[in-house]
């Protein structure tokens, strides 16, 4: 769509209604599964497990939180799907032409945070892999820059640049990369899960964690009640919702 004499501050190719849609169910599925099966997602899930007390309670709390997220995300995205108009433009109906810049900037700031957080997590995983080599471990311990090792800085910059190269080529490149990376994440997740089960000597639906440890950790987190209580499960579900709201 082309609008003659349009203001460049209000209209450009990115803000125009979509004329062609290539993000099908498979692509959208990969976006969300990759968000869940990420380093930060695993960190969060592992930290919340103690509050649930056992595996079943954990599934219930995370499941309820995920249903709320599913409902809210579909509600928020409904207008965009129907009209093909991006959020910064839709926000003008609520915040006005110039006021819509505020929520757009808020989203941008959050995106910048997650760009750095995911880059740090990914580079940290690469550092952990590389330092299995004695030579690289020696370099890791002997070089430092801005409070980090030289290896950490190098890996962070490399991951940062690789992501930037993908993003700057546009959303279609992001979609194609996601359609390849999404299934790859699932495959690696399954391999990791099998490896951990073998390493642990089996799989159990129980926590296997002493009750006194669960009580201590729950108390340290500031959650009233015992692990697996309604308050604890509610806190887990609320934290899960908040995490994905930030995404």
XYZ file of C-alpha atoms in Angstrom:
247
model
C 0.000 0.000 0.000
C 1.296 3.442 -0.962
C -0.065 6.693 0.449
C 0.941 9.812 -1.519
C 2.521 12.675 0.431
C 2.493 10.643 3.651
C 4.418 11.984 6.620
C 7.596 9.896 7.043
C 7.177 10.082 10.819
C 3.737 8.480 10.617
C 4.000 6.126 7.673
C 6.678 3.877 6.232
C 7.014 0.353 4.912
C 7.178 -1.172 8.401
C 4.055 0.669 9.590
C 1.955 -0.018 6.497
C -0.679 -2.780 6.595
C 0.749 -6.130 5.566
C 0.046 -6.982 1.940
C 1.457 -10.497 2.145
C 1.434 -12.804 5.135
C 3.889 -15.662 5.415
C 3.717 -16.288 9.156
C 1.623 -19.431 9.255
C 0.819 -21.710 12.179
C 4.205 -23.435 11.936
C 6.150 -20.170 12.155
C 4.094 -18.845 15.061
C 4.410 -22.197 16.825
C 8.188 -22.004 16.482
C 8.268 -18.479 17.909
C 6.495 -19.497 21.085
C 8.209 -22.838 21.579
C 11.578 -21.144 21.171
C 10.578 -18.581 23.797
C 9.679 -21.360 26.219
C 12.623 -23.621 25.439
C 15.316 -21.056 26.072
C 18.027 -20.693 28.675
C 16.078 -18.060 30.586
C 12.941 -20.180 30.424
C 14.836 -23.111 31.912
C 16.383 -20.880 34.580
C 12.962 -19.611 35.585
C 11.282 -23.018 35.555
C 14.049 -24.547 37.662
C 13.868 -21.720 40.194
C 10.086 -22.071 40.509
C 10.060 -25.831 40.936
C 10.894 -25.708 44.654
C 7.835 -23.580 45.352
C 5.568 -26.229 43.856
C 6.814 -29.092 45.991
C 6.460 -31.768 43.321
C 6.240 -32.329 39.597
C 2.436 -32.480 39.381
C 1.950 -29.180 41.212
C 4.550 -27.609 38.957
C 2.675 -28.707 35.827
C -0.608 -27.401 37.258
C 0.832 -23.982 38.165
C 2.700 -23.543 34.893
C -0.288 -24.847 32.940
C -2.703 -22.363 34.512
C -0.273 -19.514 33.922
C 0.186 -20.587 30.310
C -3.578 -20.623 29.736
C -3.830 -17.044 30.989
C -0.956 -16.046 28.708
C -2.612 -17.821 25.776
C -5.877 -15.956 26.323
C -4.290 -12.529 26.774
C -1.892 -12.866 23.840
C -4.699 -13.920 21.511
C -6.792 -11.018 22.770
C -3.989 -8.518 22.186
C -3.085 -9.899 18.774
C -6.620 -10.242 17.414
C -6.837 -6.777 15.843
C -3.420 -7.076 14.238
C -4.263 -10.431 12.695
C -7.571 -9.162 11.332
C -6.241 -5.909 9.873
C -2.585 -6.652 9.182
C -1.667 -3.430 10.975
C 1.295 -3.437 13.403
C 0.911 -2.571 17.075
C 2.468 0.949 16.912
C -0.267 1.942 14.465
C -3.081 0.229 16.365
C -1.947 2.016 19.530
C -2.798 5.350 17.904
C -6.497 4.614 18.399
C -5.949 4.483 22.170
C -3.032 6.847 22.773
C -3.305 9.247 19.849
C -0.894 9.780 16.981
C 1.979 11.044 19.106
C 1.006 9.359 22.362
C 1.351 5.973 20.666
C 5.102 6.541 20.690
C 5.112 5.981 24.470
C 3.989 2.308 24.491
C 6.089 1.722 21.379
C 9.177 3.028 23.192
C 8.342 0.970 26.281
C 8.234 -2.140 24.111
C 11.511 -1.095 22.492
C 13.245 -0.702 25.859
C 12.043 -4.136 26.969
C 13.229 -5.581 23.651
C 16.671 -4.027 24.171
C 16.842 -5.613 27.612
C 15.942 -9.041 26.284
C 18.392 -8.671 23.424
C 21.165 -8.224 25.963
C 19.845 -10.866 28.355
C 19.499 -13.546 25.690
C 22.883 -12.631 24.246
C 24.461 -12.967 27.685
C 22.799 -16.334 28.279
C 23.768 -17.702 24.860
C 27.350 -16.472 25.120
C 27.582 -17.928 28.628
C 26.554 -21.330 27.284
C 29.225 -21.115 24.596
C 31.830 -20.139 27.186
C 30.859 -23.154 29.289
C 31.293 -25.378 26.242
C 34.600 -23.891 25.109
C 36.219 -23.925 28.542
C 36.195 -27.710 28.518
C 39.425 -27.236 26.593
C 42.402 -26.643 28.887
C 43.952 -24.088 26.547
C 40.780 -22.045 26.273
C 40.232 -22.350 30.021
C 43.687 -20.865 30.583
C 42.814 -17.950 28.288
C 39.490 -17.566 30.096
C 41.238 -17.233 33.457
C 44.145 -15.060 32.342
C 42.415 -12.311 30.332
C 39.933 -9.813 31.748
C 38.038 -6.825 30.401
C 35.398 -4.685 32.137
C 34.980 -7.212 34.917
C 34.611 -10.161 32.551
C 37.048 -12.578 31.031
C 38.296 -11.950 27.519
C 36.551 -15.122 26.358
C 33.214 -13.951 27.766
C 33.533 -10.607 25.994
C 34.484 -12.222 22.683
C 31.596 -14.697 22.811
C 29.143 -11.953 23.796
C 30.184 -9.733 20.882
C 30.016 -12.613 18.392
C 26.503 -13.623 19.467
C 25.432 -9.969 19.523
C 26.652 -9.435 15.954
C 25.146 -12.675 14.624
C 21.727 -11.733 15.977
C 22.035 -8.245 14.537
C 22.899 -9.619 11.098
C 19.728 -11.708 11.117
C 17.450 -8.958 12.427
C 18.658 -6.233 10.086
C 17.719 -8.334 7.061
C 14.063 -8.038 7.984
C 11.301 -10.121 9.495
C 11.188 -12.542 6.582
C 14.773 -13.566 7.332
C 13.832 -13.870 11.002
C 10.908 -16.115 10.035
C 13.043 -18.395 7.867
C 15.702 -18.664 10.549
C 13.040 -19.329 13.186
C 11.477 -22.095 11.094
C 14.842 -23.839 11.096
C 15.951 -22.984 14.618
C 12.624 -23.818 16.284
C 12.638 -27.546 15.460
C 16.375 -27.655 16.189
C 15.676 -26.356 19.697
C 13.104 -29.108 20.219
C 15.522 -31.797 19.051
C 18.273 -30.527 21.332
C 15.808 -30.229 24.214
C 14.793 -33.867 23.828
C 18.416 -34.985 23.621
C 19.230 -32.979 26.750
C 16.207 -34.375 28.609
C 17.195 -37.948 27.760
C 20.795 -37.273 28.791
C 19.727 -35.806 32.134
C 17.414 -38.745 32.835
C 20.221 -41.188 32.110
C 22.628 -39.135 34.218
C 20.138 -39.030 37.101
C 19.507 -42.753 36.896
C 15.871 -42.493 35.859
C 12.800 -40.281 35.800
C 10.384 -39.647 38.642
C 7.260 -37.531 39.063
C 8.273 -36.880 42.655
C 10.613 -34.085 43.684
C 13.039 -36.236 45.638
C 13.918 -33.116 47.656
C 13.801 -33.300 51.467
C 10.840 -31.502 52.978
C 12.986 -29.307 55.200
C 14.903 -28.054 52.159
C 11.659 -27.206 50.375
C 10.399 -25.315 53.420
C 13.649 -23.399 53.776
C 13.812 -22.380 50.127
C 10.162 -21.365 50.061
C 10.687 -19.218 53.145
C 13.760 -17.592 51.594
C 11.666 -16.643 48.567
C 9.205 -14.804 50.807
C 6.256 -17.023 49.904
C 3.898 -17.773 52.810
C 2.796 -21.321 53.395
C 4.380 -24.599 52.469
C 5.637 -25.720 49.057
C 2.666 -26.800 46.987
C 0.238 -24.554 48.872
C -2.291 -22.404 47.028
C -0.194 -19.310 47.739
C 2.949 -20.940 46.373
C 1.240 -22.230 43.237
C -0.360 -18.826 42.695
C 3.032 -17.158 42.995
C 4.499 -19.557 40.433
C 1.652 -18.949 37.976
C 1.892 -15.167 38.450
C 5.659 -15.178 37.938
C 5.263 -17.275 34.790
C 2.704 -14.811 33.415
C 4.935 -11.845 34.253
C 7.902 -13.454 32.508
C 6.032 -13.884 29.244
C 4.437 -10.459 29.550
C 7.964 -9.061 29.408
C 8.653 -11.081 26.272
